mmCIF file of C-alpha atoms in Angstrom:
data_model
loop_
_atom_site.group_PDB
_atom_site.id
_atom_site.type_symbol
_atom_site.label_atom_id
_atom_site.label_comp_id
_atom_site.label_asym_id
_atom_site.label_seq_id
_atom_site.Cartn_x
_atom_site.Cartn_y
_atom_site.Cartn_z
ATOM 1 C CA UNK A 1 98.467 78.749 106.715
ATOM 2 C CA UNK A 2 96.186 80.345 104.149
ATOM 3 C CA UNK A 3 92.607 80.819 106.010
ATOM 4 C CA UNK A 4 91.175 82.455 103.628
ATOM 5 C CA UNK A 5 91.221 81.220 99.885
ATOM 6 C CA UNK A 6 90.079 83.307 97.004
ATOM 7 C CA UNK A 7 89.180 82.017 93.702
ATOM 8 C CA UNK A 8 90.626 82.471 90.472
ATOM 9 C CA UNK A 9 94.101 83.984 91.647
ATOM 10 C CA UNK A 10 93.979 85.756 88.015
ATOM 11 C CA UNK A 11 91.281 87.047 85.990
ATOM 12 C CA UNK A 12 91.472 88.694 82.695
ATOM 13 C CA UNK A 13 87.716 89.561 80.873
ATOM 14 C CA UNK A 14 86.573 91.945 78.111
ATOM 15 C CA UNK A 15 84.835 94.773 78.826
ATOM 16 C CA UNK A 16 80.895 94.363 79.332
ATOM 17 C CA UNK A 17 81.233 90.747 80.243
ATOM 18 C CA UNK A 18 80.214 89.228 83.877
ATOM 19 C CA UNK A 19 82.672 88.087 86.258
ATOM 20 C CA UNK A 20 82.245 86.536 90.288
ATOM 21 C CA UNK A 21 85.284 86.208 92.224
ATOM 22 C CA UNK A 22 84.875 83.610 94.954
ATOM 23 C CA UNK A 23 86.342 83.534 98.788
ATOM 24 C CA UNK A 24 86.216 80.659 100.948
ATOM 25 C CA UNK A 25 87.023 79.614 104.585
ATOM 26 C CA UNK A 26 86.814 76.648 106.839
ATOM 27 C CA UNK A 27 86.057 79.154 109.926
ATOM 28 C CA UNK A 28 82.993 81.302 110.915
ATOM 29 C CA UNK A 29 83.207 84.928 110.485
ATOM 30 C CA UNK A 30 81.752 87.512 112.392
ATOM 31 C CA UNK A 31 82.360 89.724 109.407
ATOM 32 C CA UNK A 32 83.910 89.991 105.923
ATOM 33 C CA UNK A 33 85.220 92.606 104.194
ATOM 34 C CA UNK A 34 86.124 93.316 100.601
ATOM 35 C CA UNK A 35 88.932 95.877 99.542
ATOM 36 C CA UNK A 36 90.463 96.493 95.944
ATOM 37 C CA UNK A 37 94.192 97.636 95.908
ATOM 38 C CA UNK A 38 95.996 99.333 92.842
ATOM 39 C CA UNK A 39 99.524 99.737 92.191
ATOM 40 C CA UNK A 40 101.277 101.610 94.740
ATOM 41 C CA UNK A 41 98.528 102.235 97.219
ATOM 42 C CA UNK A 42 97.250 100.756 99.984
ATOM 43 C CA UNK A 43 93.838 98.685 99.775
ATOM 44 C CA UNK A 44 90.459 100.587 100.123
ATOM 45 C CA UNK A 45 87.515 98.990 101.133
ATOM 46 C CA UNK A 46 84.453 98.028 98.965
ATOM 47 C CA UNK A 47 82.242 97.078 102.036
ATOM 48 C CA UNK A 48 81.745 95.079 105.212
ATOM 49 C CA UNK A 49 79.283 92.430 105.249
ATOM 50 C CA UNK A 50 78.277 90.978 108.726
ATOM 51 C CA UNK A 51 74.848 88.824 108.141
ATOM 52 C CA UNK A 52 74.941 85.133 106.820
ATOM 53 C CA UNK A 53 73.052 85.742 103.987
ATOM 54 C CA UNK A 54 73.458 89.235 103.031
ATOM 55 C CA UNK A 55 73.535 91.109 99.936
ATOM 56 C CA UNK A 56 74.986 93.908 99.397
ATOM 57 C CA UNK A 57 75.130 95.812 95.780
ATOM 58 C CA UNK A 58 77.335 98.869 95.094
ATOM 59 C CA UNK A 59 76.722 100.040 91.829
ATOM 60 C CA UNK A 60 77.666 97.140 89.519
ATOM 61 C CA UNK A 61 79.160 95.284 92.629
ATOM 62 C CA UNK A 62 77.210 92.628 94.212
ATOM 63 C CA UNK A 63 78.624 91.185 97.351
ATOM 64 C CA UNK A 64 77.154 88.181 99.236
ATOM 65 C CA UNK A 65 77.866 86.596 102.510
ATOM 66 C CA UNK A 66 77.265 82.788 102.776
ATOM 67 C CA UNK A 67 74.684 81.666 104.858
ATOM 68 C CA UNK A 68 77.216 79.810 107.128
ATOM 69 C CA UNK A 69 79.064 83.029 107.277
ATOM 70 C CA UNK A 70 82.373 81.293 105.732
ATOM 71 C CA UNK A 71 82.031 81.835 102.057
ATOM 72 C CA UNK A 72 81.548 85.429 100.287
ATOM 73 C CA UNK A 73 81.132 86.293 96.460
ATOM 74 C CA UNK A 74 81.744 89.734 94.667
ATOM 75 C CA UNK A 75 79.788 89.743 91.241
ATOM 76 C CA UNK A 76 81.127 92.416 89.076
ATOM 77 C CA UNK A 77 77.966 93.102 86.169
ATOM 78 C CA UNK A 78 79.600 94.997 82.688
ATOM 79 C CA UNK A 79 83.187 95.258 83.779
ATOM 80 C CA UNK A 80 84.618 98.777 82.890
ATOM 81 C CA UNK A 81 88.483 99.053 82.730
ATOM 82 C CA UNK A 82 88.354 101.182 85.469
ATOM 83 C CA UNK A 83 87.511 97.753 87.621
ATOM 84 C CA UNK A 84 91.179 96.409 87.053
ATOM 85 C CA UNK A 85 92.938 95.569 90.146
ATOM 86 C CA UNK A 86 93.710 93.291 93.126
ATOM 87 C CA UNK A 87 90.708 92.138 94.676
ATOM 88 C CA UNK A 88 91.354 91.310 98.532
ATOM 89 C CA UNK A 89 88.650 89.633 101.448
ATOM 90 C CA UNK A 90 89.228 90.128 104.488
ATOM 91 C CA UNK A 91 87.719 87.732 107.282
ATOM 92 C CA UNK A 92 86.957 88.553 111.169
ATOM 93 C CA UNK A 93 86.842 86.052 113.736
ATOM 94 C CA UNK A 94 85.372 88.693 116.332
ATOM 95 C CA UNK A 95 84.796 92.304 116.506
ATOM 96 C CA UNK A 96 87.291 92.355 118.867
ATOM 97 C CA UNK A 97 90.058 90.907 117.041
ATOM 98 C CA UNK A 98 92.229 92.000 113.652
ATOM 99 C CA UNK A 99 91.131 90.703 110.143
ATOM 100 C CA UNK A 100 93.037 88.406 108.332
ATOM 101 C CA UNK A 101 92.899 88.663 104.115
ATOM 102 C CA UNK A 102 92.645 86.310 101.570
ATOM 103 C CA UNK A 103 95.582 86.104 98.970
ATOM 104 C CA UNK A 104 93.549 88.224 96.687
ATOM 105 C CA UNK A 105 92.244 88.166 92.857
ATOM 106 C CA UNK A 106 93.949 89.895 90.289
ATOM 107 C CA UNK A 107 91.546 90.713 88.027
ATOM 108 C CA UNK A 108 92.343 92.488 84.702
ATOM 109 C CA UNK A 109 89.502 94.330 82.440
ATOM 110 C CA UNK A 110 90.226 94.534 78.266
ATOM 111 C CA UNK A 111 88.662 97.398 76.660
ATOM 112 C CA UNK B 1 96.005 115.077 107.235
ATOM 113 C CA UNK B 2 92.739 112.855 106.184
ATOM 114 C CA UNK B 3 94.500 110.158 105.524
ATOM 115 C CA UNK B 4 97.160 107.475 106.755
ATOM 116 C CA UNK B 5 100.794 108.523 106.389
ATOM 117 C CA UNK B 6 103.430 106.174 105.858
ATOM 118 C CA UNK B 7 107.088 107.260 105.634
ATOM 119 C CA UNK B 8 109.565 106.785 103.899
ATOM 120 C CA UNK B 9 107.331 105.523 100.750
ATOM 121 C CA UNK B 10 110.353 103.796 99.453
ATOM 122 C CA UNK B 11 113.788 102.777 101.452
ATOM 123 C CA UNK B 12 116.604 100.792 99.928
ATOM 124 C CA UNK B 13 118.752 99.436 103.143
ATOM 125 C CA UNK B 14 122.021 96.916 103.336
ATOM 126 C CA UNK B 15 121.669 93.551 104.701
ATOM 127 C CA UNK B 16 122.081 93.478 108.004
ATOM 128 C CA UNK B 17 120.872 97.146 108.805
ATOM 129 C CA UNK B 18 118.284 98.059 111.125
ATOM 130 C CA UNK B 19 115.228 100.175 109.977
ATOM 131 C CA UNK B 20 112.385 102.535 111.101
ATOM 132 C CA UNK B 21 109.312 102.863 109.094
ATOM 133 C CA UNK B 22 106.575 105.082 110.406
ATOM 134 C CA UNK B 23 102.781 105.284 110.249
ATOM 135 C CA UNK B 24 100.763 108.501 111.245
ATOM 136 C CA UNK B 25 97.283 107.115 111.631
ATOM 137 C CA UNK B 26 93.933 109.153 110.936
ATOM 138 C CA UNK B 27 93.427 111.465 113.952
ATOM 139 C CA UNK B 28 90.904 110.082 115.999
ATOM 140 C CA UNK B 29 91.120 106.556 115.452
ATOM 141 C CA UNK B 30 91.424 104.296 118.290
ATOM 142 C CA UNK B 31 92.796 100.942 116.421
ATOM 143 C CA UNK B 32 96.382 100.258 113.780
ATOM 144 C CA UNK B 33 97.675 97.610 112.630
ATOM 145 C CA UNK B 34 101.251 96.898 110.452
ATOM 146 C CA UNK B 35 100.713 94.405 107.630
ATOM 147 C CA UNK B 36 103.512 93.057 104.871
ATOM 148 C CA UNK B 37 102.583 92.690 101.362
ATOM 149 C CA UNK B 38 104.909 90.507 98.992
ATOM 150 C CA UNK B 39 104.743 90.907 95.425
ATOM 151 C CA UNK B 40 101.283 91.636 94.822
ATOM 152 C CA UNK B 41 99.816 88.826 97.357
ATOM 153 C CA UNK B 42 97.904 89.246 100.254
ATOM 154 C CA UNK B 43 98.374 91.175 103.486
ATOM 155 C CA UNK B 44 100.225 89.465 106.057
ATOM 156 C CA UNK B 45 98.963 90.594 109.561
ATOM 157 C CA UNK B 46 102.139 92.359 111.694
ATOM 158 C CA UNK B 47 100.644 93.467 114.832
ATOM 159 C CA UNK B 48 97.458 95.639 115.874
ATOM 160 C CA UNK B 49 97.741 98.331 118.741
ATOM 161 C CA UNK B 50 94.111 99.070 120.127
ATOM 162 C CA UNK B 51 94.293 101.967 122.299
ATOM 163 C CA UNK B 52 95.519 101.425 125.491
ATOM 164 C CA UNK B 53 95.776 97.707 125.748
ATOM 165 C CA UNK B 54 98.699 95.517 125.314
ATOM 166 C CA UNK B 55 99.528 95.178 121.496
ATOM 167 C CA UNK B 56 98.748 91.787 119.601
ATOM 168 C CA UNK B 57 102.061 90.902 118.334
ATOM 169 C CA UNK B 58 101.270 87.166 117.015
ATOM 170 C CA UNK B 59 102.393 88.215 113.754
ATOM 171 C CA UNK B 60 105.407 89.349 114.331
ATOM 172 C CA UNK B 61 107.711 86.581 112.311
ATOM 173 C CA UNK B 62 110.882 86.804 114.316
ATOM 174 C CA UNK B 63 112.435 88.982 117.407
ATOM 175 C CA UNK B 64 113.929 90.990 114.817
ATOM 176 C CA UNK B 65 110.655 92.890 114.207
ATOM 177 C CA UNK B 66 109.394 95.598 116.870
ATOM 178 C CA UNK B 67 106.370 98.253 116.937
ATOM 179 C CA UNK B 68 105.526 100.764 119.213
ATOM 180 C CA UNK B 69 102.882 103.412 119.476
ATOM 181 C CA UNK B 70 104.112 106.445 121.062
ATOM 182 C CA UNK B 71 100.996 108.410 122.683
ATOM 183 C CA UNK B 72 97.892 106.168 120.941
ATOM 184 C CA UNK B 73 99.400 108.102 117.725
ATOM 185 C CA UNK B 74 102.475 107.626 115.890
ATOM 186 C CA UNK B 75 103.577 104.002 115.264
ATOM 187 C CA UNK B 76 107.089 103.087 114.399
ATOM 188 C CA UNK B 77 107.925 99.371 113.385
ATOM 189 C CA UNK B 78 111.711 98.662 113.643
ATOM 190 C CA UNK B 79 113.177 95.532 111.792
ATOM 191 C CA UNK B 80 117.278 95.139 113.362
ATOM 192 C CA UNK B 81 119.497 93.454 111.131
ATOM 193 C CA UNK B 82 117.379 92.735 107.672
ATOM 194 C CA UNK B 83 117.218 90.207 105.956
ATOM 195 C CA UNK B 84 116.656 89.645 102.058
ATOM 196 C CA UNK B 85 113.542 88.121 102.734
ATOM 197 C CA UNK B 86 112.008 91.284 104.790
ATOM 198 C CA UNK B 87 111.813 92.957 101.426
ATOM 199 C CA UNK B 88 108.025 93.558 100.896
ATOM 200 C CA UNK B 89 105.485 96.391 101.019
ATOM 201 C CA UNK B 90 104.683 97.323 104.771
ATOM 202 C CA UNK B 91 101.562 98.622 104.743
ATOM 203 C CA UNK B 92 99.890 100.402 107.684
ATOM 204 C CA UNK B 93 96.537 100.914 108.616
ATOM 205 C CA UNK B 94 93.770 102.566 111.106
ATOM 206 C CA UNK B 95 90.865 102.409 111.944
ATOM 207 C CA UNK B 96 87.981 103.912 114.258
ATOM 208 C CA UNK B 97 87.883 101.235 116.901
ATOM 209 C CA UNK B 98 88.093 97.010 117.336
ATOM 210 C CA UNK B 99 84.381 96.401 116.109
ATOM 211 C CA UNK B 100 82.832 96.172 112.395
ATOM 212 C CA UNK B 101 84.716 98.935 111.146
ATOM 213 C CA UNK B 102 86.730 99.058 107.686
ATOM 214 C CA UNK B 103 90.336 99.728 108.024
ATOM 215 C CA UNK B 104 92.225 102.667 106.009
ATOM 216 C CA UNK B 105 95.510 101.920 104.681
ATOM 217 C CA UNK B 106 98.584 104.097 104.077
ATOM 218 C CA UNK B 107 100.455 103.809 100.739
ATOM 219 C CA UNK B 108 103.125 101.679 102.199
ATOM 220 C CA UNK B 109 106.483 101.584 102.544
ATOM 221 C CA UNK B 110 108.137 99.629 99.582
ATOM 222 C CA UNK B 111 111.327 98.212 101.878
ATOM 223 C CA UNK B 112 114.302 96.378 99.834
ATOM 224 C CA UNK B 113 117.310 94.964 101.282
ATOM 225 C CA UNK B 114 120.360 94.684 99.024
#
């Protein structure tokens, strides 16, 4: 059972353009996390999100939490080639429990 | 070292073999986890060891999988007699504790059975 769904599965832009890559839940979340993963290693995280509501911007990355705290976004502003990769969330049910990911979002930048 | 170590990065093994992978987590952290990654997809969750208590093994798929964490340290997870379908990326990862805190991942160990 998939718990967490993320939306599109594959995304292939130009460079400079806009992109948002969507994950969604039934559950509540005490926390969400975002990770990208390239070839042969192992995910790294982006950043950890824990208010319904928040915003969080790193650089060209904008993350949001939904107010619910079941929903996140990741807004990706001028995509460089250097953004390509697999694009996981990663949901919490409690702090004291393990996350589970989303089936990620291949995303693919054209120079 | 800073990071997580996983060995072997790569192990080809006959059907029907049993196998070891390791994971040496960062030093200091309290929390690790085993996940399996087919194929690009996401991270199927394994098991999680946080420090002393009794591991969460409800990802385990079958009896044929095992971990252990010798000493809150070194984790081994043992598959016994492997299946096709155990071929995936086990990936292994630590982190400081059981609250808010990102995980760091290992490279993985890219498992095939032949």
């Amino acid at each position: 059972t998939q718990l967490l769904e993320q939306s599109p599965q594959f995304l292939s832009i130009q460079e400079g353009e806009n992109l948002t890559v969507y994950c969604n839940s039934s559950s509540v979340f005490s926390s969400l996390q975002w990770y990208r993963q390239e070839p042969g290693e192992g995910p790294v995280l982006l950043v950890t999100v824990v208010t319904g509501g928040e915003v969080k911007k790193l650089k060209r990355l904008t993350f949001q939490f939904g107010d619910a705290r079941k929903d996140s976004s990741l807004h990706i502003t001028a995509a460089q080639p250097g953004d390509t990769g697999l694009y996981l969330c990663a949901g919490r049910y409690s702090s004291a429990s393990k996350i589970i990911f989303g089936s990620g979002t291949r995303l693919s930048i054209r120079p | 070292g800073a990071g997580v170590s996983q060995s072997p990065s790569n192990k080809v093994t006959e059907k029907g073999k049993d196998v070891e992978l390791r994971c040496d987590p960062i030093s200091g952290h309290t929390a690790l986890y085993w996940y399996r990654q087919s194929l690009g997809q996401g991270l199927e969750f394994l098991i999680y060891f946080q420090g002393n208590s009794a591991p969460d093994k409800s990802g385990l798929p079958s009896d044929r999988f095992s971990a252990e964490r010798t000493g809150g340290s070194v984790s081994t997870l043992t598959i016994q007699r492997t299946q096709q379908e155990d071929s995936a990326v086990y990936l292994c990862a630590s982190s400081l504790g059981s609250g808010d805190y990102g995980y760091t991942f290992g490279s993985g160990t890219r498992l095939t059975v032949v």
